[in-house]
Amino acid sequence: MLAKSLVIFIGVGLITGLVFGIYLIDVKNTSQLVFVDGASVSIVTEKFDFKTGEEIDIKIVNSGTTPLTFSDGSYGLKITGLSGILMYSPVAVQVVSTLEPGEEIIFSWNQIKNDDNVALEGLYKISTNAMDLSGNKVEKSTTITIWK
């Protein structure tokens, strides 16, 4: 027969683990794409964790109700280390780009940095910025992890 205190501790541990697990699922599965009224941009990746060398598809979505203007053909896309050092930015064609509400553009990154070296494992910040019709800056960023 099991001791009464052992049964209580196991029961409390199971309940605590279940509650903590549900909390982590809610925190980890935050939606990257939320549509709002006004100016808004979103960055969407298919997941947050990638293996070394895996292709990363990045969607830049106008998740607002007003058109957004970007200063060049790269749609303001920048991938940096958490220290802020630029790792990758697409070759920018000097043409003003616009995303209408609900419209999206997809970029693919093969984890090769601008200096032609392979990105090392670690945390990377993907960001973009645009201007709304009033000339206000609209920015968004997300973080991904590259694992070995």
JSON list of C-alpha atoms in Angstrom, two decimals:
[
{"chain": "A", "resi": 1, "resn": "MET", "atom": "CA", "xyz": [0.00, 0.00, 0.00]},
{"chain": "A", "resi": 2, "resn": "LEU", "atom": "CA", "xyz": [1.31, 3.46, -0.90]},
{"chain": "A", "resi": 3, "resn": "ALA", "atom": "CA", "xyz": [1.75, 6.08, 1.78]},
{"chain": "A", "resi": 4, "resn": "LYS", "atom": "CA", "xyz": [-0.93, 8.77, 1.88]},
{"chain": "A", "resi": 5, "resn": "SER", "atom": "CA", "xyz": [1.63, 11.58, 1.48]},
{"chain": "A", "resi": 6, "resn": "LEU", "atom": "CA", "xyz": [3.14, 9.92, -1.63]},
{"chain": "A", "resi": 7, "resn": "VAL", "atom": "CA", "xyz": [-0.28, 9.74, -3.29]},
{"chain": "A", "resi": 8, "resn": "ILE", "atom": "CA", "xyz": [-0.93, 13.42, -2.44]},
{"chain": "A", "resi": 9, "resn": "PHE", "atom": "CA", "xyz": [2.44, 14.54, -3.85]},
{"chain": "A", "resi": 10, "resn": "ILE", "atom": "CA", "xyz": [1.97, 12.55, -7.06]},
{"chain": "A", "resi": 11, "resn": "GLY", "atom": "CA", "xyz": [-1.55, 13.96, -7.48]},
{"chain": "A", "resi": 12, "resn": "VAL", "atom": "CA", "xyz": [-0.38, 17.54, -6.93]},
{"chain": "A", "resi": 13, "resn": "GLY", "atom": "CA", "xyz": [2.50, 16.99, -9.38]},
{"chain": "A", "resi": 14, "resn": "LEU", "atom": "CA", "xyz": [0.19, 15.65, -12.09]},
{"chain": "A", "resi": 15, "resn": "ILE", "atom": "CA", "xyz": [-2.28, 18.51, -11.72]},
{"chain": "A", "resi": 16, "resn": "THR", "atom": "CA", "xyz": [0.50, 21.12, -11.65]},
{"chain": "A", "resi": 17, "resn": "GLY", "atom": "CA", "xyz": [2.13, 19.60, -14.74]},
{"chain": "A", "resi": 18, "resn": "LEU", "atom": "CA", "xyz": [-1.18, 19.63, -16.62]},
{"chain": "A", "resi": 19, "resn": "VAL", "atom": "CA", "xyz": [-1.92, 23.27, -15.72]},
{"chain": "A", "resi": 20, "resn": "PHE", "atom": "CA", "xyz": [1.64, 24.39, -16.57]},
{"chain": "A", "resi": 21, "resn": "GLY", "atom": "CA", "xyz": [1.51, 22.47, -19.88]},
{"chain": "A", "resi": 22, "resn": "ILE", "atom": "CA", "xyz": [-1.75, 24.13, -20.90]},
{"chain": "A", "resi": 23, "resn": "TYR", "atom": "CA", "xyz": [-0.26, 27.53, -20.02]},
{"chain": "A", "resi": 24, "resn": "LEU", "atom": "CA", "xyz": [2.84, 26.87, -22.16]},
{"chain": "A", "resi": 25, "resn": "ILE", "atom": "CA", "xyz": [0.75, 25.74, -25.12]},
{"chain": "A", "resi": 26, "resn": "ASP", "atom": "CA", "xyz": [-1.22, 29.00, -24.96]},
{"chain": "A", "resi": 27, "resn": "VAL", "atom": "CA", "xyz": [1.94, 31.10, -24.68]},
{"chain": "A", "resi": 28, "resn": "LYS", "atom": "CA", "xyz": [3.89, 29.24, -27.40]},
{"chain": "A", "resi": 29, "resn": "ASN", "atom": "CA", "xyz": [1.04, 29.25, -29.92]},
{"chain": "A", "resi": 30, "resn": "THR", "atom": "CA", "xyz": [0.53, 32.99, -30.05]},
{"chain": "A", "resi": 31, "resn": "SER", "atom": "CA", "xyz": [-0.76, 33.93, -33.46]},
{"chain": "A", "resi": 32, "resn": "GLN", "atom": "CA", "xyz": [1.64, 35.81, -35.69]},
{"chain": "A", "resi": 33, "resn": "LEU", "atom": "CA", "xyz": [-1.17, 37.13, -37.87]},
{"chain": "A", "resi": 34, "resn": "VAL", "atom": "CA", "xyz": [-3.78, 39.38, -36.29]},
{"chain": "A", "resi": 35, "resn": "PHE", "atom": "CA", "xyz": [-5.89, 41.67, -38.49]},
{"chain": "A", "resi": 36, "resn": "VAL", "atom": "CA", "xyz": [-6.63, 45.10, -37.01]},
{"chain": "A", "resi": 37, "resn": "ASP", "atom": "CA", "xyz": [-8.39, 48.31, -37.98]},
{"chain": "A", "resi": 38, "resn": "GLY", "atom": "CA", "xyz": [-5.86, 50.89, -39.16]},
{"chain": "A", "resi": 39, "resn": "ALA", "atom": "CA", "xyz": [-2.24, 50.42, -40.21]},
{"chain": "A", "resi": 40, "resn": "SER", "atom": "CA", "xyz": [-0.58, 47.11, -39.34]},
{"chain": "A", "resi": 41, "resn": "VAL", "atom": "CA", "xyz": [2.01, 44.76, -40.79]},
{"chain": "A", "resi": 42, "resn": "SER", "atom": "CA", "xyz": [2.67, 41.15, -39.77]},
{"chain": "A", "resi": 43, "resn": "ILE", "atom": "CA", "xyz": [5.55, 38.75, -40.30]},
{"chain": "A", "resi": 44, "resn": "VAL", "atom": "CA", "xyz": [4.55, 35.09, -40.56]},
{"chain": "A", "resi": 45, "resn": "THR", "atom": "CA", "xyz": [6.79, 32.02, -40.63]},
{"chain": "A", "resi": 46, "resn": "GLU", "atom": "CA", "xyz": [5.49, 28.47, -40.78]},
{"chain": "A", "resi": 47, "resn": "LYS", "atom": "CA", "xyz": [7.15, 27.71, -37.42]},
{"chain": "A", "resi": 48, "resn": "PHE", "atom": "CA", "xyz": [9.57, 29.23, -34.90]},
{"chain": "A", "resi": 49, "resn": "ASP", "atom": "CA", "xyz": [12.28, 26.54, -34.80]},
{"chain": "A", "resi": 50, "resn": "PHE", "atom": "CA", "xyz": [14.30, 25.55, -37.88]},
{"chain": "A", "resi": 51, "resn": "LYS", "atom": "CA", "xyz": [17.11, 23.08, -38.53]},
{"chain": "A", "resi": 52, "resn": "THR", "atom": "CA", "xyz": [20.43, 24.30, -39.92]},
{"chain": "A", "resi": 53, "resn": "GLY", "atom": "CA", "xyz": [20.20, 24.66, -43.71]},
{"chain": "A", "resi": 54, "resn": "GLU", "atom": "CA", "xyz": [16.39, 24.46, -43.80]},
{"chain": "A", "resi": 55, "resn": "GLU", "atom": "CA", "xyz": [14.62, 26.88, -46.16]},
{"chain": "A", "resi": 56, "resn": "ILE", "atom": "CA", "xyz": [12.69, 29.56, -44.24]},
{"chain": "A", "resi": 57, "resn": "ASP", "atom": "CA", "xyz": [9.61, 31.07, -45.91]},
{"chain": "A", "resi": 58, "resn": "ILE", "atom": "CA", "xyz": [8.77, 34.52, -44.58]},
{"chain": "A", "resi": 59, "resn": "LYS", "atom": "CA", "xyz": [5.43, 36.20, -45.36]},
{"chain": "A", "resi": 60, "resn": "ILE", "atom": "CA", "xyz": [5.02, 39.93, -44.95]},
{"chain": "A", "resi": 61, "resn": "VAL", "atom": "CA", "xyz": [1.30, 40.63, -44.68]},
{"chain": "A", "resi": 62, "resn": "ASN", "atom": "CA", "xyz": [-0.59, 43.92, -44.58]},
{"chain": "A", "resi": 63, "resn": "SER", "atom": "CA", "xyz": [-2.79, 42.98, -41.62]},
{"chain": "A", "resi": 64, "resn": "GLY", "atom": "CA", "xyz": [-4.46, 46.38, -41.42]},
{"chain": "A", "resi": 65, "resn": "THR", "atom": "CA", "xyz": [-7.14, 48.25, -43.31]},
{"chain": "A", "resi": 66, "resn": "THR", "atom": "CA", "xyz": [-4.94, 50.84, -45.02]},
{"chain": "A", "resi": 67, "resn": "PRO", "atom": "CA", "xyz": [-2.32, 50.47, -47.77]},
{"chain": "A", "resi": 68, "resn": "LEU", "atom": "CA", "xyz": [1.33, 50.31, -46.66]},
{"chain": "A", "resi": 69, "resn": "THR", "atom": "CA", "xyz": [4.26, 51.76, -48.60]},
{"chain": "A", "resi": 70, "resn": "PHE", "atom": "CA", "xyz": [7.76, 50.29, -48.47]},
{"chain": "A", "resi": 71, "resn": "SER", "atom": "CA", "xyz": [10.86, 52.23, -49.50]},
{"chain": "A", "resi": 72, "resn": "ASP", "atom": "CA", "xyz": [12.19, 49.51, -51.81]},
{"chain": "A", "resi": 73, "resn": "GLY", "atom": "CA", "xyz": [11.54, 46.09, -53.35]},
{"chain": "A", "resi": 74, "resn": "SER", "atom": "CA", "xyz": [12.77, 44.21, -50.27]},
{"chain": "A", "resi": 75, "resn": "TYR", "atom": "CA", "xyz": [9.65, 45.33, -48.37]},
{"chain": "A", "resi": 76, "resn": "GLY", "atom": "CA", "xyz": [11.87, 46.43, -45.48]},
{"chain": "A", "resi": 77, "resn": "LEU", "atom": "CA", "xyz": [12.81, 42.83, -44.65]},
{"chain": "A", "resi": 78, "resn": "LYS", "atom": "CA", "xyz": [15.86, 42.46, -42.41]},
{"chain": "A", "resi": 79, "resn": "ILE", "atom": "CA", "xyz": [17.20, 39.45, -40.53]},
{"chain": "A", "resi": 80, "resn": "THR", "atom": "CA", "xyz": [19.52, 40.31, -37.67]},
{"chain": "A", "resi": 81, "resn": "GLY", "atom": "CA", "xyz": [21.14, 38.59, -34.74]},
{"chain": "A", "resi": 82, "resn": "LEU", "atom": "CA", "xyz": [19.70, 39.55, -31.38]},
{"chain": "A", "resi": 83, "resn": "SER", "atom": "CA", "xyz": [22.63, 41.96, -31.02]},
{"chain": "A", "resi": 84, "resn": "GLY", "atom": "CA", "xyz": [21.24, 43.92, -33.99]},
{"chain": "A", "resi": 85, "resn": "ILE", "atom": "CA", "xyz": [23.98, 43.02, -36.47]},
{"chain": "A", "resi": 86, "resn": "LEU", "atom": "CA", "xyz": [22.47, 42.64, -39.96]},
{"chain": "A", "resi": 87, "resn": "MET", "atom": "CA", "xyz": [22.76, 39.06, -41.21]},
{"chain": "A", "resi": 88, "resn": "TYR", "atom": "CA", "xyz": [20.55, 39.13, -44.29]},
{"chain": "A", "resi": 89, "resn": "SER", "atom": "CA", "xyz": [18.48, 41.51, -46.35]},
{"chain": "A", "resi": 90, "resn": "PRO", "atom": "CA", "xyz": [17.19, 40.69, -49.84]},
{"chain": "A", "resi": 91, "resn": "VAL", "atom": "CA", "xyz": [18.69, 42.53, -52.78]},
{"chain": "A", "resi": 92, "resn": "ALA", "atom": "CA", "xyz": [16.61, 45.68, -52.91]},
{"chain": "A", "resi": 93, "resn": "VAL", "atom": "CA", "xyz": [15.37, 47.08, -56.19]},
{"chain": "A", "resi": 94, "resn": "GLN", "atom": "CA", "xyz": [15.01, 50.83, -55.79]},
{"chain": "A", "resi": 95, "resn": "VAL", "atom": "CA", "xyz": [11.31, 51.02, -56.44]},
{"chain": "A", "resi": 96, "resn": "VAL", "atom": "CA", "xyz": [8.57, 52.01, -54.01]},
{"chain": "A", "resi": 97, "resn": "SER", "atom": "CA", "xyz": [6.48, 48.95, -53.11]},
{"chain": "A", "resi": 98, "resn": "THR", "atom": "CA", "xyz": [2.92, 48.91, -51.81]},
{"chain": "A", "resi": 99, "resn": "LEU", "atom": "CA", "xyz": [0.86, 46.26, -50.03]},
{"chain": "A", "resi": 100, "resn": "GLU", "atom": "CA", "xyz": [-2.89, 46.68, -50.06]},
{"chain": "A", "resi": 101, "resn": "PRO", "atom": "CA", "xyz": [-4.95, 45.48, -47.04]},
{"chain": "A", "resi": 102, "resn": "GLY", "atom": "CA", "xyz": [-4.85, 41.68, -46.81]},
{"chain": "A", "resi": 103, "resn": "GLU", "atom": "CA", "xyz": [-2.13, 41.42, -49.46]},
{"chain": "A", "resi": 104, "resn": "GLU", "atom": "CA", "xyz": [1.08, 39.49, -48.77]},
{"chain": "A", "resi": 105, "resn": "ILE", "atom": "CA", "xyz": [4.54, 38.95, -50.21]},
{"chain": "A", "resi": 106, "resn": "ILE", "atom": "CA", "xyz": [6.65, 35.83, -49.59]},
{"chain": "A", "resi": 107, "resn": "PHE", "atom": "CA", "xyz": [10.43, 35.74, -49.26]},
{"chain": "A", "resi": 108, "resn": "SER", "atom": "CA", "xyz": [12.55, 32.61, -48.93]},
{"chain": "A", "resi": 109, "resn": "TRP", "atom": "CA", "xyz": [15.78, 32.56, -46.92]},
{"chain": "A", "resi": 110, "resn": "ASN", "atom": "CA", "xyz": [18.19, 29.65, -47.34]},
{"chain": "A", "resi": 111, "resn": "GLN", "atom": "CA", "xyz": [20.12, 30.64, -44.18]},
{"chain": "A", "resi": 112, "resn": "ILE", "atom": "CA", "xyz": [22.97, 32.16, -46.20]},
{"chain": "A", "resi": 113, "resn": "LYS", "atom": "CA", "xyz": [24.03, 35.55, -44.83]},
{"chain": "A", "resi": 114, "resn": "ASN", "atom": "CA", "xyz": [24.83, 38.59, -46.99]},
{"chain": "A", "resi": 115, "resn": "ASP", "atom": "CA", "xyz": [28.55, 37.76, -46.71]},
{"chain": "A", "resi": 116, "resn": "ASP", "atom": "CA", "xyz": [27.87, 34.29, -48.26]},
{"chain": "A", "resi": 117, "resn": "ASN", "atom": "CA", "xyz": [28.54, 32.44, -44.99]},
{"chain": "A", "resi": 118, "resn": "VAL", "atom": "CA", "xyz": [26.05, 29.98, -43.52]},
{"chain": "A", "resi": 119, "resn": "ALA", "atom": "CA", "xyz": [24.03, 31.28, -40.57]},
{"chain": "A", "resi": 120, "resn": "LEU", "atom": "CA", "xyz": [25.07, 29.62, -37.33]},
{"chain": "A", "resi": 121, "resn": "GLU", "atom": "CA", "xyz": [22.62, 28.12, -34.89]},
{"chain": "A", "resi": 122, "resn": "GLY", "atom": "CA", "xyz": [21.04, 30.66, -32.57]},
{"chain": "A", "resi": 123, "resn": "LEU", "atom": "CA", "xyz": [18.28, 33.24, -32.29]},
{"chain": "A", "resi": 124, "resn": "TYR", "atom": "CA", "xyz": [17.47, 35.56, -35.18]},
{"chain": "A", "resi": 125, "resn": "LYS", "atom": "CA", "xyz": [15.13, 38.53, -35.41]},
{"chain": "A", "resi": 126, "resn": "ILE", "atom": "CA", "xyz": [13.10, 39.03, -38.59]},
{"chain": "A", "resi": 127, "resn": "SER", "atom": "CA", "xyz": [11.77, 42.57, -38.97]},
{"chain": "A", "resi": 128, "resn": "THR", "atom": "CA", "xyz": [10.10, 44.86, -41.46]},
{"chain": "A", "resi": 129, "resn": "ASN", "atom": "CA", "xyz": [8.99, 48.47, -41.52]},
{"chain": "A", "resi": 130, "resn": "ALA", "atom": "CA", "xyz": [6.64, 50.46, -43.72]},
{"chain": "A", "resi": 131, "resn": "MET", "atom": "CA", "xyz": [4.80, 53.78, -43.87]},
{"chain": "A", "resi": 132, "resn": "ASP", "atom": "CA", "xyz": [1.05, 54.26, -43.76]},
{"chain": "A", "resi": 133, "resn": "LEU", "atom": "CA", "xyz": [-0.91, 56.89, -45.72]},
{"chain": "A", "resi": 134, "resn": "SER", "atom": "CA", "xyz": [-0.28, 59.51, -42.99]},
{"chain": "A", "resi": 135, "resn": "GLY", "atom": "CA", "xyz": [3.49, 58.97, -43.08]},
{"chain": "A", "resi": 136, "resn": "ASN", "atom": "CA", "xyz": [3.58, 57.09, -39.76]},
{"chain": "A", "resi": 137, "resn": "LYS", "atom": "CA", "xyz": [6.12, 54.28, -39.42]},
{"chain": "A", "resi": 138, "resn": "VAL", "atom": "CA", "xyz": [4.66, 50.79, -39.00]},
{"chain": "A", "resi": 139, "resn": "GLU", "atom": "CA", "xyz": [7.05, 48.10, -37.72]},
{"chain": "A", "resi": 140, "resn": "LYS", "atom": "CA", "xyz": [6.85, 44.44, -36.80]},
{"chain": "A", "resi": 141, "resn": "SER", "atom": "CA", "xyz": [9.36, 41.79, -35.81]},
{"chain": "A", "resi": 142, "resn": "THR", "atom": "CA", "xyz": [9.41, 38.14, -34.80]},
{"chain": "A", "resi": 143, "resn": "THR", "atom": "CA", "xyz": [12.11, 35.83, -33.48]},
{"chain": "A", "resi": 144, "resn": "ILE", "atom": "CA", "xyz": [13.12, 32.43, -34.83]},
{"chain": "A", "resi": 145, "resn": "THR", "atom": "CA", "xyz": [15.62, 29.83, -33.65]},
{"chain": "A", "resi": 146, "resn": "ILE", "atom": "CA", "xyz": [18.01, 27.86, -35.83]},
{"chain": "A", "resi": 147, "resn": "TRP", "atom": "CA", "xyz": [19.05, 24.51, -34.30]},
{"chain": "A", "resi": 148, "resn": "LYS", "atom": "CA", "xyz": [21.74, 22.07, -35.33]}
]
